[in-house]
Short mmCIF file of C-alpha atoms and ligand atoms in Angstrom, two decimals:
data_model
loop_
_atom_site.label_atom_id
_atom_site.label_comp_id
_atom_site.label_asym_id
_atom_site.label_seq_id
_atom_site.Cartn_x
_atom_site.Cartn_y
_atom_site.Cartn_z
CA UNK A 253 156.67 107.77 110.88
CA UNK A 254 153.80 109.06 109.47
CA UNK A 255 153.31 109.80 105.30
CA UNK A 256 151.46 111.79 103.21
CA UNK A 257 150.55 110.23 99.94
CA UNK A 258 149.23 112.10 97.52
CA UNK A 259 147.05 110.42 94.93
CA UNK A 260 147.37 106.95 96.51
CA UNK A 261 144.30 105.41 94.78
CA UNK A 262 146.04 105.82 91.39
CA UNK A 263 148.52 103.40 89.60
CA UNK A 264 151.57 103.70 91.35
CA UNK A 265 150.36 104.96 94.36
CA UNK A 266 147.80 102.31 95.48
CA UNK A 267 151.68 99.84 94.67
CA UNK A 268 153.49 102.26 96.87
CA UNK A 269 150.93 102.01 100.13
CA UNK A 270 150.77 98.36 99.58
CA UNK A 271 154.46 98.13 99.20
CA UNK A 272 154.41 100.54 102.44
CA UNK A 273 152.01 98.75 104.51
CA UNK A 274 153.86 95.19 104.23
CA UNK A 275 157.78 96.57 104.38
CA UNK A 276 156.81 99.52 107.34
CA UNK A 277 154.01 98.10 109.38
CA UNK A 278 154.48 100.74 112.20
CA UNK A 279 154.43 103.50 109.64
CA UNK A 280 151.23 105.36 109.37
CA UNK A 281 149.71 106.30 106.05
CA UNK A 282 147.56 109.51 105.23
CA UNK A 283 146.07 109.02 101.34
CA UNK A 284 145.05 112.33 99.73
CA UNK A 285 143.64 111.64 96.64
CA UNK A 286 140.61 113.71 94.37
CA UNK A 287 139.16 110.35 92.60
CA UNK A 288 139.54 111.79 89.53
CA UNK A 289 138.53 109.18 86.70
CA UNK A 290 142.23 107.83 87.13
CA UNK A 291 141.77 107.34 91.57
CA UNK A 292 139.88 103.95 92.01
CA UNK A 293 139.36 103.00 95.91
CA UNK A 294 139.19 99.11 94.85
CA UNK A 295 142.92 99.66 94.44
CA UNK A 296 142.49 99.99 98.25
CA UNK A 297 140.58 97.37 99.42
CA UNK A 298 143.15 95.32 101.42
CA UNK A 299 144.18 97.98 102.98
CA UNK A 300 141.00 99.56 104.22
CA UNK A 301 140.43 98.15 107.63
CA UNK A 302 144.44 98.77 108.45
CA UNK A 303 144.37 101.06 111.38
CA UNK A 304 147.70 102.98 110.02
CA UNK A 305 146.00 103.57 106.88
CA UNK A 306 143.30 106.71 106.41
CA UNK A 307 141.71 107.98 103.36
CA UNK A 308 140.66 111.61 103.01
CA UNK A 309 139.05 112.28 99.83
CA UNK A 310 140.48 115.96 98.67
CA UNK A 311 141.94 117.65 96.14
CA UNK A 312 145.68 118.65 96.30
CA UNK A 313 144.68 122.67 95.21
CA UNK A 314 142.67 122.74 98.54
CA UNK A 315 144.82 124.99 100.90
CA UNK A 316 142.65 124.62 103.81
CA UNK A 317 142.79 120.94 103.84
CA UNK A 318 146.40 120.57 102.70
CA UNK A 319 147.54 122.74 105.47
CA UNK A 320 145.38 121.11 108.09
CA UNK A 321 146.74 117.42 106.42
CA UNK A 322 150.32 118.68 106.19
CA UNK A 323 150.28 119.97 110.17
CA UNK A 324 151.70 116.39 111.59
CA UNK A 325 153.10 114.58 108.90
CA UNK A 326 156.82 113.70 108.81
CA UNK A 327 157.11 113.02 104.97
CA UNK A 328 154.95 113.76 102.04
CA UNK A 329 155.54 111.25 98.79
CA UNK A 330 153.56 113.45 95.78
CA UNK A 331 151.90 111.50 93.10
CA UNK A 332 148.85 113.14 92.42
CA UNK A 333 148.88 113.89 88.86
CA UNK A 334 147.20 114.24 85.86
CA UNK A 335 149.06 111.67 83.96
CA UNK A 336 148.14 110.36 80.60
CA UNK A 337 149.94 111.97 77.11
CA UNK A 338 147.39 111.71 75.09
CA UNK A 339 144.32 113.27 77.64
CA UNK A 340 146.89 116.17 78.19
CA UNK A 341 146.84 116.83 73.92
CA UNK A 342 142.96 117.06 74.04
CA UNK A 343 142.69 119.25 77.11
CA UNK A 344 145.72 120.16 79.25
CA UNK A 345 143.81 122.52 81.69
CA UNK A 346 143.42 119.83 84.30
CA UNK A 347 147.34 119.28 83.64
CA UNK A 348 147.94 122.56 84.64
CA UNK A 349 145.90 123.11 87.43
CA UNK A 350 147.13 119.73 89.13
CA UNK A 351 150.87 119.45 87.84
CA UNK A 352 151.47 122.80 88.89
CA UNK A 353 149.18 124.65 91.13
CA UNK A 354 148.49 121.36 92.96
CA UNK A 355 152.02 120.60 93.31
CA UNK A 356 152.73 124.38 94.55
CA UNK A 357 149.79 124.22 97.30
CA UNK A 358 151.70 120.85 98.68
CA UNK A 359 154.99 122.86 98.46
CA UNK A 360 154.09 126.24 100.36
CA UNK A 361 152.07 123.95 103.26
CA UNK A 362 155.41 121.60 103.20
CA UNK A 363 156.93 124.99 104.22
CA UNK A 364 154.42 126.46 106.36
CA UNK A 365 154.71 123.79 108.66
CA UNK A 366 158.04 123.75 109.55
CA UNK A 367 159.66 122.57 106.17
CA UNK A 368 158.36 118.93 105.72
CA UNK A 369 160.41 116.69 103.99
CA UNK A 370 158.83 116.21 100.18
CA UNK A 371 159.68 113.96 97.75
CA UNK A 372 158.21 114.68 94.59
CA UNK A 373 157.22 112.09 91.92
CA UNK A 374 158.31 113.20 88.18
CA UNK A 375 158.97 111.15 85.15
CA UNK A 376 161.90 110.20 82.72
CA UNK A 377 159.17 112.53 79.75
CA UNK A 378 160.83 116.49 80.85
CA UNK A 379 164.19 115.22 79.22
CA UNK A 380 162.30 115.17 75.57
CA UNK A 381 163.62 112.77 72.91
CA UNK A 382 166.10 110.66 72.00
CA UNK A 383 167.81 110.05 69.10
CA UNK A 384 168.33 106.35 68.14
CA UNK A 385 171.78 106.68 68.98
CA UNK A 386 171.85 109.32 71.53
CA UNK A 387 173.08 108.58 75.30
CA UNK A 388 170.26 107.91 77.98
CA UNK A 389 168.93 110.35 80.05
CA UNK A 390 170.76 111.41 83.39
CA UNK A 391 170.19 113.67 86.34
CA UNK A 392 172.38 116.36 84.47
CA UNK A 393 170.34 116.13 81.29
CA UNK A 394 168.89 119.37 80.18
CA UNK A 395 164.73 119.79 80.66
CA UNK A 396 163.44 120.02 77.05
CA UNK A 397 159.40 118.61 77.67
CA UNK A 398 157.55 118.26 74.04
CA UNK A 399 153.90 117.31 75.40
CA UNK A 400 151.39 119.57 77.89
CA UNK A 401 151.64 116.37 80.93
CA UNK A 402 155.96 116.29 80.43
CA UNK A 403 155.96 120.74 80.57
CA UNK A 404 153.48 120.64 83.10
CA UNK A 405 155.62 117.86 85.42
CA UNK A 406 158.77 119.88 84.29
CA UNK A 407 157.39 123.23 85.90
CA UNK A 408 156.44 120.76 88.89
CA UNK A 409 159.86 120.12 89.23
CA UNK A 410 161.75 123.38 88.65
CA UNK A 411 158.91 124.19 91.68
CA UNK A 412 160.18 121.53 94.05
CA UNK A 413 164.06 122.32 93.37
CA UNK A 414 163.37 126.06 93.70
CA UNK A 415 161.38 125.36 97.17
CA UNK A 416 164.92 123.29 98.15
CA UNK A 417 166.87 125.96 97.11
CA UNK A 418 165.18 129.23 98.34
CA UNK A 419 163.56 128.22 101.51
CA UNK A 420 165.49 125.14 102.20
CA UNK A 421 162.97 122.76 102.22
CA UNK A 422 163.78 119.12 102.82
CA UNK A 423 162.83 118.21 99.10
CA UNK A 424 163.93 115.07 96.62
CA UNK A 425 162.79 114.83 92.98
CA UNK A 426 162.36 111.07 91.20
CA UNK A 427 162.37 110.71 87.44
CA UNK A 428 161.14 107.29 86.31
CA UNK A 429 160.65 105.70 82.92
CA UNK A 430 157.34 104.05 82.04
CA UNK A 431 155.62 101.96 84.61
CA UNK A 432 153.69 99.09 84.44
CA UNK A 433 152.41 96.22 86.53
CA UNK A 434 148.86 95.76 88.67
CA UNK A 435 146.55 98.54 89.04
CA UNK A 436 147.39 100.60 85.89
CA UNK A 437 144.34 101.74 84.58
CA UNK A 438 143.49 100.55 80.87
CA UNK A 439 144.32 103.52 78.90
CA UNK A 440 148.01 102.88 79.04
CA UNK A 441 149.71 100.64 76.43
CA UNK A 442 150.15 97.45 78.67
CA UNK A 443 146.16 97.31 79.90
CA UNK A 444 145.20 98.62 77.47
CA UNK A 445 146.15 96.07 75.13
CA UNK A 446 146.44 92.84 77.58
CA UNK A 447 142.64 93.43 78.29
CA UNK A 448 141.27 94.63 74.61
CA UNK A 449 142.72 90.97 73.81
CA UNK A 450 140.99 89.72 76.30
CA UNK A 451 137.86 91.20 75.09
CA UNK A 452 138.31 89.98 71.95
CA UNK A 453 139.30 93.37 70.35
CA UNK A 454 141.77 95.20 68.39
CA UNK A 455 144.93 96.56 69.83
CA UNK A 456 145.61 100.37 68.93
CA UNK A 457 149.46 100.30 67.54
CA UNK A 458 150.44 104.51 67.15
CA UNK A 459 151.94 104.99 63.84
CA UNK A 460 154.51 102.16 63.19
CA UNK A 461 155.37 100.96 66.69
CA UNK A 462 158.69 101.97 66.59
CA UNK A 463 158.92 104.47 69.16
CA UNK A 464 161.12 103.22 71.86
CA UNK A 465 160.36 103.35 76.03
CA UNK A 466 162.21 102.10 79.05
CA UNK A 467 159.73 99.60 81.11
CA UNK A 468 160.13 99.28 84.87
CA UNK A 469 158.12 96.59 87.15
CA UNK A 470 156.20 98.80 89.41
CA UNK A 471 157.29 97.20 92.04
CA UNK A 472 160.66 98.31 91.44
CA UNK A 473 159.92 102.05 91.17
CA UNK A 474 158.31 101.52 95.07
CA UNK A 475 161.40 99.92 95.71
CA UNK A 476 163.12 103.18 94.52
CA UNK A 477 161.15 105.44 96.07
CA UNK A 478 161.55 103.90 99.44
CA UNK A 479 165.63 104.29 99.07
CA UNK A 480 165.30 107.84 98.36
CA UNK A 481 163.17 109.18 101.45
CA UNK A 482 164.71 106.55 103.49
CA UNK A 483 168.97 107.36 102.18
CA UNK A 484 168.43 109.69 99.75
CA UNK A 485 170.39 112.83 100.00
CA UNK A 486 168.47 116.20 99.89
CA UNK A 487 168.23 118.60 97.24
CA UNK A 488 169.18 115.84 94.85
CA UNK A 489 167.34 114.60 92.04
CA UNK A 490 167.38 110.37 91.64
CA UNK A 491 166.44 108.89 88.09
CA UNK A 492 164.94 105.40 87.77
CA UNK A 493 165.08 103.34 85.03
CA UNK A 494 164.55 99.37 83.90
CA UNK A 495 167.61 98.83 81.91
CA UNK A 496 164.85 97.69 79.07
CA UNK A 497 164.40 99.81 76.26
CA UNK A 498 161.87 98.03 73.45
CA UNK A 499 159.81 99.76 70.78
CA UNK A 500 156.03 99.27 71.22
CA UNK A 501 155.90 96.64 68.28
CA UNK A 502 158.25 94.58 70.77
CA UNK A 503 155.84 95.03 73.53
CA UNK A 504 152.71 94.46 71.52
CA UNK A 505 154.43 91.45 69.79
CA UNK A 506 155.39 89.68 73.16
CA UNK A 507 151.58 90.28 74.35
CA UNK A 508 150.30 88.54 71.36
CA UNK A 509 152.32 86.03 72.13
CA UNK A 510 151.75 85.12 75.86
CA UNK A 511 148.24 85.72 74.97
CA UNK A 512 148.13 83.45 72.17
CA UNK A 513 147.08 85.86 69.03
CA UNK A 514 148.55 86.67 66.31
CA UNK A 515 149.55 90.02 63.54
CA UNK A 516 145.78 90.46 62.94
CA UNK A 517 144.87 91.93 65.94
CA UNK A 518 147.01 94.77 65.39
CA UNK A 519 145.36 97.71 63.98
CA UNK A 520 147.94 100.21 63.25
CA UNK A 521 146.20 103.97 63.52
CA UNK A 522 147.12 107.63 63.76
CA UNK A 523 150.42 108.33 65.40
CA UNK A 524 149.89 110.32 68.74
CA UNK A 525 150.87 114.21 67.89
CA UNK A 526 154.10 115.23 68.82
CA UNK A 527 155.02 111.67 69.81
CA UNK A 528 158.40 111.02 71.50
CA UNK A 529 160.50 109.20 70.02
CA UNK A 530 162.46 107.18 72.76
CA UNK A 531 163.32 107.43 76.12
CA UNK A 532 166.13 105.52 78.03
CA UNK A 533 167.58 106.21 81.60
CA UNK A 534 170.81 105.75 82.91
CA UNK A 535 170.21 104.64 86.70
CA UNK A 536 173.85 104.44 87.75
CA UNK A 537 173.34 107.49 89.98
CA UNK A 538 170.95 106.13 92.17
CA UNK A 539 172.52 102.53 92.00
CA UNK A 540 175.81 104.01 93.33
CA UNK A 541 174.95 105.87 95.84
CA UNK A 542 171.85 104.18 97.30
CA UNK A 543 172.48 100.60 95.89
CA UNK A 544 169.30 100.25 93.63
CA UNK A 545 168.75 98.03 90.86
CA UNK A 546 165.81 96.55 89.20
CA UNK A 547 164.92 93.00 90.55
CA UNK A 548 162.07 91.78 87.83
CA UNK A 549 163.12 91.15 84.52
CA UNK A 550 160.73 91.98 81.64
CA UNK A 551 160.00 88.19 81.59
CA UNK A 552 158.55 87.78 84.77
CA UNK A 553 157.19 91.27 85.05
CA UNK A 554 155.37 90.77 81.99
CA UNK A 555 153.91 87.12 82.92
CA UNK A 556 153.03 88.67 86.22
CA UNK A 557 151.07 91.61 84.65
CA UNK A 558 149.37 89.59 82.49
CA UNK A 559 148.19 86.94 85.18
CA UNK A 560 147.44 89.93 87.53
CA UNK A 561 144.59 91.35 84.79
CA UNK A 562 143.39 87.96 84.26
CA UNK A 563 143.19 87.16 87.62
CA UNK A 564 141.22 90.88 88.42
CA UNK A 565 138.79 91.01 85.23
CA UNK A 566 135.95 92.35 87.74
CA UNK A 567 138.55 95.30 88.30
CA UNK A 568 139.33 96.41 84.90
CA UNK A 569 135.73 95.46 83.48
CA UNK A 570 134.59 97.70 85.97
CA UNK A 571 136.65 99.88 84.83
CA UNK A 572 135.60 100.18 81.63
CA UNK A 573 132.14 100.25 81.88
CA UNK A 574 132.18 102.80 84.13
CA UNK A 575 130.81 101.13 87.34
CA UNK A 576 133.76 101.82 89.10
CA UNK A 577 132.85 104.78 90.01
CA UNK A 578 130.29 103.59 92.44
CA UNK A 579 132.91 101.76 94.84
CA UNK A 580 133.42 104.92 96.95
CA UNK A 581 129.35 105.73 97.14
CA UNK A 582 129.03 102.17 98.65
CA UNK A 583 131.82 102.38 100.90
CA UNK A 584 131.27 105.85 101.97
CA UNK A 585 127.91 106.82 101.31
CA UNK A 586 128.21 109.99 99.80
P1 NAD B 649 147.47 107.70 87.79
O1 NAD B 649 146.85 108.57 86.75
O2 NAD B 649 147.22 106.24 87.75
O3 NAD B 649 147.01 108.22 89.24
C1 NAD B 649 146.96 109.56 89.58
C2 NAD B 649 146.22 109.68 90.91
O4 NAD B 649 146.21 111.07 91.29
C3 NAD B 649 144.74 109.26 90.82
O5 NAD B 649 144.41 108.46 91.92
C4 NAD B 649 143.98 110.57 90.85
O6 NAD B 649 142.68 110.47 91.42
C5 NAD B 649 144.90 111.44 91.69
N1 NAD B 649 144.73 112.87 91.42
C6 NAD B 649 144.72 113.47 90.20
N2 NAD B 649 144.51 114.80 90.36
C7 NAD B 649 144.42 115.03 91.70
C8 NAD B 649 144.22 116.20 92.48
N3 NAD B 649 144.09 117.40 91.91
N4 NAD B 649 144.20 116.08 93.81
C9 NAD B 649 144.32 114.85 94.41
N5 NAD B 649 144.50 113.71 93.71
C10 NAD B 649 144.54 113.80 92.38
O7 NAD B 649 149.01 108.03 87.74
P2 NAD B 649 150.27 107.06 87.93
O8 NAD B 649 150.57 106.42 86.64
O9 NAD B 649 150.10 106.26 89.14
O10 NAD B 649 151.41 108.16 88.16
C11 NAD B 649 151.68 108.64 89.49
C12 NAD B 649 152.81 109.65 89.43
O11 NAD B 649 153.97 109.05 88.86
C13 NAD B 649 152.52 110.87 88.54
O12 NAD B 649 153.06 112.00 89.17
C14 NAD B 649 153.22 110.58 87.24
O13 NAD B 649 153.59 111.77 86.59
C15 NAD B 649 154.43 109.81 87.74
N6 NAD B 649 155.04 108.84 86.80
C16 NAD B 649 154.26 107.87 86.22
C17 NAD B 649 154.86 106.91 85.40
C18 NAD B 649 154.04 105.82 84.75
O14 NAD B 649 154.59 105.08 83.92
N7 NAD B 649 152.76 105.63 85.08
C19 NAD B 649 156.24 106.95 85.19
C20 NAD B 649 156.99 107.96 85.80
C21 NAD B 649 156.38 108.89 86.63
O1 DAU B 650 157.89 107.68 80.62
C1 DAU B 650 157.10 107.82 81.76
C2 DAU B 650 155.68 108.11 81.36
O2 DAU B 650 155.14 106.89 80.85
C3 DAU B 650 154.82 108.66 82.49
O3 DAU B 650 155.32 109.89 82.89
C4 DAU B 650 153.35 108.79 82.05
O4 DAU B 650 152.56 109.19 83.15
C5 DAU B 650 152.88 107.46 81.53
O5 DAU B 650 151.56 107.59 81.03
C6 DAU B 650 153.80 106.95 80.42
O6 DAU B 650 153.70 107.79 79.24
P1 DAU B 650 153.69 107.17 77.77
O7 DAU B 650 153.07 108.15 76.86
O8 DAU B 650 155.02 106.63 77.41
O9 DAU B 650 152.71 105.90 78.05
P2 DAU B 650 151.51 105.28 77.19
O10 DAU B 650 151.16 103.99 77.83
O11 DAU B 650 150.43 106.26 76.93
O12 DAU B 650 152.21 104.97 75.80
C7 DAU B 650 153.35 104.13 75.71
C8 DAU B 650 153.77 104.08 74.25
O13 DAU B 650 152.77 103.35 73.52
C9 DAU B 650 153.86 105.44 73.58
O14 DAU B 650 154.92 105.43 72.65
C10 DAU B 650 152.52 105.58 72.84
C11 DAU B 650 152.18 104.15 72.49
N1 DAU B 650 150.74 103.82 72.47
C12 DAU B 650 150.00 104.13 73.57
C13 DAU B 650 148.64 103.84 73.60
C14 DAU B 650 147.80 104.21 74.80
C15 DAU B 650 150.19 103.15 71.39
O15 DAU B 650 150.88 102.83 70.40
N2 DAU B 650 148.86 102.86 71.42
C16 DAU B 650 148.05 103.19 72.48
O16 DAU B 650 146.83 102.91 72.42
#
């Protein structure tokens, strides 16, 4: 079996080929991924010198290479995306290009080459916002994105289901809630905050913490994703979901707390525009028909996430100072 993972040196990604590599050791592993500031190789490391695993630094809106990558693959799992709210506010053209025209390059070579089997990556953000009370999201949920990343992942996957549809391609769509765990680069919530307390700073609460998401160990949402290509049924769309809904003050609250700090090092500031107010997903789909559950609880995924960026303070330091970016230089030389 041979995969094509598309922006593999990202967050979930670099989880998935490591989650790949130890559960599939015959499977062979092709990572397409840009490097955008997001794509960090040291994500990589451990799996560098693994025959099955190859690198090719590219961008997903390249048709020459994607069709020359595509040619003998058996399955392509799409990640590569521009990802983060708040970057897609101050300039959603990268959103746009990647999300969709990125997506749609992968989708016409997927065709072109004797209609590859796809499974596309999406998130729990093109159902909108709910309502306090409201039920959680479900597969049958109308599309109703409020933010440039959730309309441009929303036109990603009206793309994929049209591409099932018209031309019959072999295509699966995953909608996850919010992610967290080992690699996540520190501009989302959990990093973010686990290492600005470890730096001795502030942490960055949005208006008054009480918007609501639905955490998920990353390990689970690998765990997911490998059901689906493996038993999942084509044409259908999968959503995956911690059973773990907590407002950010929760979060932020039970950070303070494993990390020993208290109230004062939250600074509340300027609520995120357009900010959604809470997202919940009901997995029973996808735990009925291809027996998935999450396995961490918040508990251990939590202590484990917190160990894992004090454990790797060279990775995220790196990251924010910017030296990160020389990893690929020194392995490469280019
Ligand atoms: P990330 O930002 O950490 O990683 C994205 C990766 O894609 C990076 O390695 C980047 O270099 C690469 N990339 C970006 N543009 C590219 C391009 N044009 N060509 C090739 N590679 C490119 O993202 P993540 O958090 O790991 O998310 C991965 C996928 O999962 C995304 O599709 C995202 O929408 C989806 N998702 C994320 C979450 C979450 O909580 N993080 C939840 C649900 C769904
Ligand atoms: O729901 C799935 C989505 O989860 C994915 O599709 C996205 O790719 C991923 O980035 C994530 O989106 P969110 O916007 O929910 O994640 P983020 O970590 O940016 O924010 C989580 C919550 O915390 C959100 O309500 C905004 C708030 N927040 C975030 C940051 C970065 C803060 O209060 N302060 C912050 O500094």
């Amino acid at each position: 079996m041979k995969l094509l993972i598309t922006g593999g040196a990202g967050f979930i990604g670099s989880n998935f080929i490591h989650y790949i590599l130890k559960e599939y050791p015959s499977y062979r592993i092709v990572n397409l991924d840009a490097l955008t500031y997001a794509g960090n190789l040291e994500n990589l490391k451990e799996a560098e010198n693994n025959p099955k695993y190859k690198f090719v630094k590219g961008n997903i809106c390249d048709e020459k290479l994607v069709n020359e990558l595509m040619k003998d693959i058996d399955i392509v799992v799409h990640f590569a995306a521009e990802s983060h709210v708040d970057r897609s506010i101050l300039n959603s053209g990268d959103f746009i290009k990647t999300n969709i025209n990125g997506t749609h390059t992968l989708l016409e070579a997927a065709k072109n080459t004797g209609g590859k089997r796809f499974h596309h990556i999406s998130t729990d953000e093109v159902y909108g916002s709910l309502g306090k009370n409201d039920p959680a999201f479900n597969e049958k949920t109308p599309y109703d994105p409020r933010s440039p990343y959730s309309a441009s992942k929303a036109s990603s996957d009206h793309l994929a289901r049209a591409y099932f549809h018209t031309y019959n391609l072999p295509v699966t769509i995953s909608n996850c809630s919010n992610n967290y765990g080992p690699y996540q680069f520190p501009e989302k919530l959990m990093p973010l905050f686990i290492t600005n307390l470890m730096e001795g700073k502030k942490v960055p609460v949005y208006g008054t913490g009480e918007n609501v998401r639905d955490w998920l160990f990353v390990e689970d949402h690998c765990r997911a994703i490998d059901k689906i290509i493996h038993q999942g049924k084509i044409g259908e769309t999968y959503c995956v979901g911690g059973d773990c809904e907590k407002t950010n003050l929760e979060i932020t609250r039970e950070i303070l707390k494993m990390m020993g700090k208290g109230e004062e090092a939250i600074e509340y500031v300027k609520d995120r525009p357009g900010h959604d107010k809470r997202y919940a997903i009901d997995f029973s789909k996808i735990k009925n028909e291809l027996g998935w559950e999450p396995k961490i609880s918040f508990e251990e995924g939590i202590k484990k996430t917190i160990e894992w960026y004090k454990n790797n303070q060279n990775w995220w330091r790196s990251i924010k100072s910017g030296n990160y970016k020389n990893y690929y230089k020194k392995q490469y030389g280019k």
